[in-house]
Amino acid sequence: MTLLLTFLVAAIGQAVPLLFGATGEIITEKSGNLNLGIPGIMYMGGISGLMGAFLYENSAKNPSTIVGVIIALLAALVASGLGGLIYSFLTVTLRSNQNVVGLALTTFGVGFGNFFGGSLSKLAGGVGQISVASTAEGFGAFLPATLRNIPVIGKLLFSYGFLTYLSIVIAIIVTWFLTKTRKGLNLIAVGEDPAVADAAGINVNTNKYVSTIVGAMIAGLGGLYFVMEYLHGTWSNNGFGDRGWLAIALVILALWNPTNAIWGSLVFGALYVLYIYIPGLTRATSELVKMLPYVVTIVVLVLTSKRNKPENQPPSALGKSYFREDR
């Protein structure tokens, strides 16, 4: 029972950054933009939040944990939003190839994170906690101890920081926005057929810009979660691994629905750490187990393609630049 509980808690810990990344990518793809720069943007959000908290804590005489949390949040949102802006300018305004821009942004973001993360670790005196904003008063477990101490349920449901619960709330809000609001339906129309949306009076470029920037900011929170809550205010170069790519794969598993991404992220999180809890695995077999999230994604993609239900398909104009004069 203890092993199962530990496994489930670890799966949830892995699921949160995937959920942030997938939710951000879903709202981006709904506009027709395929942002493969999400892994790099998550790096940018994580390191920027950590740097913001560290610089504040080392410049103030009596630093407040709450202020450190706010600064970390703002820094992460600004940096990741800037990544989304760069992507939008290059692909929407300049109509550059979306795949190339996304991959370049990922390369830049990973390098940005590793460079400043390594420098920050040296400034902080080596490997260890860089920011105290990751404590229980900040990004750590913040719910009352009476809830956290409930046998089994307490550790499974109430032992996380606020970003864990925020990831679920954001996914639900984005689902509601896309399905129940006029602006959300306009955004979907842009992703399905920008020419028709433009003819109907919907500003295509504005929708693409806003959705891509907001999506990048949501994904950036996944990087901040990983650094501040999962790693407890520390930094490890290339520590994110392939989580950013898993978040993009999760979009397919979730069928472009943020609510589906909630349970999908739990599945991916469980598969991601499964090899740790299976005894007797060799290095080769553990690598095969790590492939399971991608195998599941491929199976789902094949099944949904065969069923050919419109609601389960990617936006029709996904990855295509729109030029008004081509109508």
Protein backbone atom coordinates (compact mmCIF):
# COMPACT_ATOMS: atom_id res chain seq x y z
CA MET A 1 0.00 0.00 0.00
CA THR A 2 2.84 2.38 0.86
CA LEU A 3 4.58 1.63 -2.44
CA LEU A 4 1.36 2.23 -4.40
CA LEU A 5 0.75 5.52 -2.59
CA THR A 6 4.31 6.65 -3.28
CA PHE A 7 3.89 5.73 -6.94
CA LEU A 8 0.63 7.69 -7.27
CA VAL A 9 2.10 10.78 -5.59
CA ALA A 10 5.12 10.59 -7.90
CA ALA A 11 2.80 10.25 -10.91
CA ILE A 12 0.89 13.38 -9.90
CA GLY A 13 4.16 15.25 -9.46
CA GLN A 14 5.17 14.34 -13.01
CA ALA A 15 1.70 15.08 -14.38
CA VAL A 16 1.50 18.75 -13.39
CA PRO A 17 4.14 20.21 -15.75
CA LEU A 18 2.72 18.07 -18.56
CA LEU A 19 -0.76 19.44 -17.88
CA PHE A 20 0.45 23.05 -17.92
CA GLY A 21 2.38 22.47 -21.15
CA ALA A 22 -0.46 20.61 -22.87
CA THR A 23 -3.10 23.16 -21.87
CA GLY A 24 -0.95 25.98 -23.21
CA GLU A 25 -0.29 24.11 -26.44
CA ILE A 26 -3.98 23.24 -26.91
CA ILE A 27 -5.12 26.85 -26.78
CA THR A 28 -2.26 27.73 -29.15
CA GLU A 29 -3.10 24.99 -31.63
CA LYS A 30 -6.78 25.91 -31.60
CA SER A 31 -5.74 29.10 -33.40
CA GLY A 32 -3.86 27.11 -36.05
CA ASN A 33 -0.37 27.71 -34.63
CA LEU A 34 1.74 24.60 -34.01
CA ASN A 35 4.22 25.77 -31.38
CA LEU A 36 6.98 23.18 -31.06
CA GLY A 37 8.84 25.70 -28.91
CA ILE A 38 6.89 24.65 -25.80
CA PRO A 39 9.81 22.64 -24.31
CA GLY A 40 12.10 25.68 -24.59
CA ILE A 41 9.42 28.02 -23.26
CA MET A 42 9.03 25.82 -20.18
CA TYR A 43 12.78 26.18 -19.57
CA MET A 44 12.49 29.94 -19.96
CA GLY A 45 9.60 30.16 -17.50
CA GLY A 46 11.31 27.96 -14.93
CA ILE A 47 14.69 29.68 -14.87
CA SER A 48 13.20 33.19 -15.06
CA GLY A 49 10.98 32.54 -12.05
CA LEU A 50 13.89 31.09 -10.11
CA MET A 51 16.14 34.04 -11.01
CA GLY A 52 13.46 36.55 -10.04
CA ALA A 53 12.97 34.99 -6.61
CA PHE A 54 16.73 34.61 -6.03
CA LEU A 55 17.57 38.21 -6.96
CA TYR A 56 14.78 39.56 -4.77
CA GLU A 57 15.73 37.42 -1.78
CA ASN A 58 19.37 38.47 -2.02
CA SER A 59 18.66 42.18 -2.44
CA ALA A 60 16.07 42.68 0.30
CA LYS A 61 17.04 42.96 3.96
CA ASN A 62 13.98 41.06 5.15
CA PRO A 63 12.64 39.23 2.11
CA SER A 64 9.02 38.16 2.19
CA THR A 65 8.26 34.69 0.90
CA ILE A 66 4.94 35.86 -0.54
CA VAL A 67 6.63 38.69 -2.43
CA GLY A 68 9.21 36.20 -3.70
CA VAL A 69 6.41 33.97 -4.99
CA ILE A 70 4.73 36.89 -6.76
CA ILE A 71 8.01 37.99 -8.36
CA ALA A 72 8.74 34.42 -9.47
CA LEU A 73 5.28 34.13 -11.01
CA LEU A 74 5.56 37.46 -12.83
CA ALA A 75 9.07 36.70 -14.09
CA ALA A 76 7.99 33.29 -15.40
CA LEU A 77 4.91 34.72 -17.10
CA VAL A 78 6.84 37.58 -18.71
CA ALA A 79 9.67 35.36 -19.99
CA SER A 80 7.39 32.65 -21.37
CA GLY A 81 5.01 35.25 -22.79
CA LEU A 82 7.98 36.84 -24.55
CA GLY A 83 8.77 33.46 -26.07
CA GLY A 84 5.21 33.25 -27.35
CA LEU A 85 5.48 36.79 -28.74
CA ILE A 86 8.67 35.95 -30.63
CA TYR A 87 7.04 32.86 -32.09
CA SER A 88 3.93 34.83 -33.09
CA PHE A 89 5.89 37.62 -34.73
CA LEU A 90 7.96 35.20 -36.80
CA THR A 91 5.11 32.90 -37.85
CA VAL A 92 2.10 35.23 -38.01
CA THR A 93 3.60 38.55 -39.11
CA LEU A 94 6.58 37.25 -41.09
CA ARG A 95 4.86 33.94 -41.98
CA SER A 96 7.98 31.87 -41.30
CA ASN A 97 7.76 28.09 -41.18
CA GLN A 98 6.14 27.16 -37.87
CA ASN A 99 8.08 23.93 -37.38
CA VAL A 100 11.44 25.60 -37.91
CA VAL A 101 10.61 28.52 -35.61
CA GLY A 102 9.31 26.20 -32.90
CA LEU A 103 12.38 23.98 -32.94
CA ALA A 104 14.66 27.01 -32.93
CA LEU A 105 12.76 28.41 -29.94
CA THR A 106 13.16 25.11 -28.10
CA THR A 107 16.91 25.09 -28.76
CA PHE A 108 17.17 28.69 -27.57
CA GLY A 109 15.03 28.11 -24.49
CA VAL A 110 17.00 25.07 -23.35
CA GLY A 111 20.28 26.93 -23.82
CA PHE A 112 18.86 30.00 -22.06
CA GLY A 113 17.79 27.90 -19.09
CA ASN A 114 21.02 25.92 -18.79
CA PHE A 115 23.23 28.99 -19.14
CA PHE A 116 21.49 31.11 -16.54
CA GLY A 117 20.64 28.12 -14.35
CA GLY A 118 24.28 27.06 -14.17
CA SER A 119 25.36 30.64 -13.44
CA LEU A 120 22.69 30.99 -10.78
CA SER A 121 23.80 27.78 -9.07
CA LYS A 122 27.36 29.13 -8.86
CA LEU A 123 26.12 32.43 -7.42
CA ALA A 124 24.14 30.51 -4.83
CA GLY A 125 27.26 28.60 -3.79
CA GLY A 126 26.85 25.39 -5.72
CA VAL A 127 24.15 22.76 -5.93
CA GLY A 128 21.42 23.26 -3.36
CA GLN A 129 18.35 25.33 -2.69
CA ILE A 130 18.63 28.58 -4.61
CA SER A 131 15.34 30.17 -3.57
CA VAL A 132 13.51 29.91 -0.24
CA ALA A 133 10.26 30.80 -2.04
CA SER A 134 9.88 27.06 -2.63
CA THR A 135 9.15 26.44 1.07
CA ALA A 136 5.70 25.64 2.45
CA GLU A 137 4.88 29.34 2.74
CA GLY A 138 5.53 29.76 -0.99
CA PHE A 139 5.36 27.04 -3.60
CA GLY A 140 5.40 24.13 -1.17
CA ALA A 141 2.45 22.31 0.38
CA PHE A 142 0.19 25.04 1.72
CA LEU A 143 -3.02 23.29 2.80
CA PRO A 144 -3.65 22.83 6.56
CA ALA A 145 -1.74 20.06 8.28
CA THR A 146 -5.02 18.50 9.42
CA LEU A 147 -5.84 17.74 5.78
CA ARG A 148 -2.33 16.61 4.87
CA ASN A 149 -2.22 14.23 7.84
CA ILE A 150 -5.35 12.30 6.89
CA PRO A 151 -4.24 8.69 6.31
CA VAL A 152 -3.69 7.87 2.62
CA ILE A 153 -6.06 10.55 1.28
CA GLY A 154 -4.11 13.38 2.89
CA LYS A 155 -0.85 12.60 1.14
CA LEU A 156 -2.55 11.69 -2.13
CA LEU A 157 -4.80 14.76 -2.47
CA PHE A 158 -3.69 17.53 -0.10
CA SER A 159 0.11 17.46 0.04
CA TYR A 160 0.90 19.68 -2.96
CA GLY A 161 1.63 23.33 -3.64
CA PHE A 162 -0.88 25.74 -5.15
CA LEU A 163 0.50 25.35 -8.69
CA THR A 164 -0.66 21.72 -8.71
CA TYR A 165 -4.27 22.72 -8.09
CA LEU A 166 -3.93 25.76 -10.37
CA SER A 167 -3.02 23.49 -13.31
CA ILE A 168 -6.38 21.72 -13.00
CA VAL A 169 -8.29 24.98 -12.60
CA ILE A 170 -6.65 26.49 -15.69
CA ALA A 171 -7.42 23.37 -17.77
CA ILE A 172 -11.10 23.56 -16.79
CA ILE A 173 -11.27 27.31 -17.48
CA VAL A 174 -9.65 26.90 -20.92
CA THR A 175 -12.16 24.15 -21.77
CA TRP A 176 -15.02 26.41 -20.75
CA PHE A 177 -13.56 29.31 -22.73
CA LEU A 178 -13.18 27.25 -25.90
CA THR A 179 -16.61 25.65 -25.77
CA LYS A 180 -18.90 28.15 -24.04
CA THR A 181 -17.76 31.64 -25.03
CA ARG A 182 -18.02 33.59 -28.28
CA LYS A 183 -14.31 34.48 -28.24
CA GLY A 184 -13.42 30.85 -27.76
CA LEU A 185 -15.58 29.80 -30.70
CA ASN A 186 -14.03 32.58 -32.78
CA LEU A 187 -10.60 31.19 -31.91
CA ILE A 188 -11.67 27.71 -33.01
CA ALA A 189 -12.99 29.17 -36.27
CA VAL A 190 -9.59 30.77 -36.92
CA GLY A 191 -7.87 27.43 -36.46
CA GLU A 192 -10.31 25.60 -38.71
CA ASP A 193 -10.49 28.06 -41.60
CA PRO A 194 -8.84 31.47 -41.15
CA ALA A 195 -10.11 32.74 -44.50
CA VAL A 196 -13.75 32.11 -43.57
CA ALA A 197 -13.17 33.55 -40.09
CA ASP A 198 -11.59 36.65 -41.65
CA ALA A 199 -14.54 37.05 -44.02
CA ALA A 200 -16.87 36.85 -41.00
CA GLY A 201 -15.08 39.80 -39.40
CA ILE A 202 -12.88 37.89 -36.96
CA ASN A 203 -9.38 39.32 -36.59
CA VAL A 204 -7.22 36.32 -37.45
CA ASN A 205 -3.84 37.78 -36.51
CA THR A 206 -5.04 39.09 -33.15
CA ASN A 207 -6.50 35.71 -32.22
CA LYS A 208 -3.30 33.93 -33.20
CA TYR A 209 -1.12 36.37 -31.27
CA VAL A 210 -3.21 36.32 -28.10
CA SER A 211 -3.74 32.56 -28.00
CA THR A 212 -0.07 31.82 -28.66
CA ILE A 213 1.18 34.26 -26.02
CA VAL A 214 -1.35 33.09 -23.42
CA GLY A 215 -0.58 29.46 -24.26
CA ALA A 216 3.13 30.11 -23.82
CA MET A 217 2.52 31.76 -20.44
CA ILE A 218 0.50 28.75 -19.26
CA ALA A 219 3.27 26.41 -20.42
CA GLY A 220 5.83 28.59 -18.64
CA LEU A 221 4.01 27.90 -15.38
CA GLY A 222 4.82 24.24 -15.94
CA GLY A 223 8.50 25.10 -15.97
CA LEU A 224 8.08 27.20 -12.83
CA TYR A 225 6.28 24.34 -11.09
CA PHE A 226 9.06 21.92 -11.95
CA VAL A 227 11.79 24.18 -10.59
CA MET A 228 10.07 25.65 -7.53
CA GLU A 229 7.73 22.90 -6.34
CA TYR A 230 9.07 19.66 -7.77
CA LEU A 231 12.79 20.45 -7.40
CA HIS A 232 12.25 22.64 -4.30
CA GLY A 233 13.93 25.78 -5.57
CA THR A 234 16.98 24.14 -7.16
CA TRP A 235 18.27 23.94 -10.70
CA SER A 236 19.66 21.03 -12.69
CA ASN A 237 20.87 21.54 -16.26
CA ASN A 238 18.71 19.57 -18.69
CA GLY A 239 16.66 18.54 -15.67
CA PHE A 240 13.37 18.84 -17.56
CA GLY A 241 14.34 15.95 -19.79
CA ASP A 242 11.72 15.24 -22.44
CA ARG A 243 8.76 16.54 -20.44
CA GLY A 244 8.18 19.38 -22.88
CA TRP A 245 7.84 16.93 -25.77
CA LEU A 246 5.57 14.73 -23.66
CA ALA A 247 3.34 17.77 -23.12
CA ILE A 248 3.04 18.18 -26.89
CA ALA A 249 2.29 14.45 -27.27
CA LEU A 250 -0.33 14.80 -24.54
CA VAL A 251 -2.24 17.26 -26.74
CA ILE A 252 -2.88 14.40 -29.17
CA LEU A 253 -3.81 11.97 -26.39
CA ALA A 254 -6.25 14.55 -25.00
CA LEU A 255 -7.81 15.06 -28.46
CA TRP A 256 -7.25 18.81 -28.18
CA ASN A 257 -9.44 19.01 -25.07
CA PRO A 258 -7.84 20.48 -21.89
CA THR A 259 -10.22 18.54 -19.63
CA ASN A 260 -9.07 15.29 -21.22
CA ALA A 261 -5.51 16.46 -20.62
CA ILE A 262 -6.13 16.26 -16.86
CA TRP A 263 -6.53 12.49 -16.84
CA GLY A 264 -4.13 12.13 -19.76
CA SER A 265 -1.38 13.87 -17.79
CA LEU A 266 -1.93 11.43 -14.92
CA VAL A 267 -1.55 8.52 -17.33
CA PHE A 268 1.62 10.00 -18.78
CA GLY A 269 2.94 10.85 -15.32
CA ALA A 270 2.37 7.28 -14.16
CA LEU A 271 4.01 5.80 -17.27
CA TYR A 272 6.93 8.22 -16.95
CA VAL A 273 7.93 6.94 -13.49
CA LEU A 274 6.70 3.37 -13.86
CA TYR A 275 10.17 1.97 -14.56
CA ILE A 276 11.32 3.07 -11.08
CA TYR A 277 8.71 0.89 -9.39
CA ILE A 278 9.12 -2.25 -11.51
CA PRO A 279 11.76 -4.47 -9.89
CA GLY A 280 14.43 -6.27 -11.90
CA LEU A 281 14.53 -3.99 -14.92
CA THR A 282 17.79 -3.66 -16.78
CA ARG A 283 18.87 -0.37 -18.29
CA ALA A 284 17.65 -1.48 -21.72
CA THR A 285 14.22 -2.60 -20.52
CA SER A 286 13.78 0.55 -18.41
CA GLU A 287 14.34 2.62 -21.56
CA LEU A 288 11.64 0.58 -23.28
CA VAL A 289 9.23 1.30 -20.42
CA LYS A 290 10.01 5.00 -20.75
CA MET A 291 8.75 4.80 -24.35
CA LEU A 292 5.23 3.86 -23.23
CA PRO A 293 3.80 7.43 -23.24
CA TYR A 294 4.79 7.84 -26.88
CA VAL A 295 3.45 4.40 -27.79
CA VAL A 296 0.11 5.26 -26.19
CA THR A 297 0.04 8.54 -28.13
CA ILE A 298 0.63 6.74 -31.43
CA VAL A 299 -2.14 4.23 -30.67
CA VAL A 300 -4.59 7.02 -29.82
CA LEU A 301 -3.62 8.93 -32.97
CA VAL A 302 -4.26 5.85 -35.15
CA LEU A 303 -7.60 5.08 -33.50
CA THR A 304 -8.91 8.65 -33.73
CA SER A 305 -7.82 8.88 -37.37
CA LYS A 306 -9.78 5.74 -38.21
CA ARG A 307 -12.92 6.95 -36.43
CA ASN A 308 -12.54 10.30 -38.20
CA LYS A 309 -14.78 12.22 -35.79
CA PRO A 310 -14.41 15.97 -36.45
CA GLU A 311 -14.31 16.84 -32.75
CA ASN A 312 -11.34 14.50 -32.24
CA GLN A 313 -9.23 15.86 -35.07
CA PRO A 314 -6.62 18.64 -35.01
CA PRO A 315 -7.61 22.08 -36.34
CA SER A 316 -7.78 21.98 -40.14
CA ALA A 317 -5.39 24.92 -40.58
CA LEU A 318 -2.90 23.73 -37.97
CA GLY A 319 0.67 24.64 -38.92
CA LYS A 320 -0.35 26.73 -41.93
CA SER A 321 0.47 30.42 -42.21
CA TYR A 322 -2.42 32.66 -43.26
CA PHE A 323 -1.96 35.37 -45.88
CA ARG A 324 -5.08 37.45 -46.39
CA GLU A 325 -4.33 38.19 -50.04
CA ASP A 326 -4.36 34.45 -50.83
CA ARG A 327 -8.08 34.15 -50.17
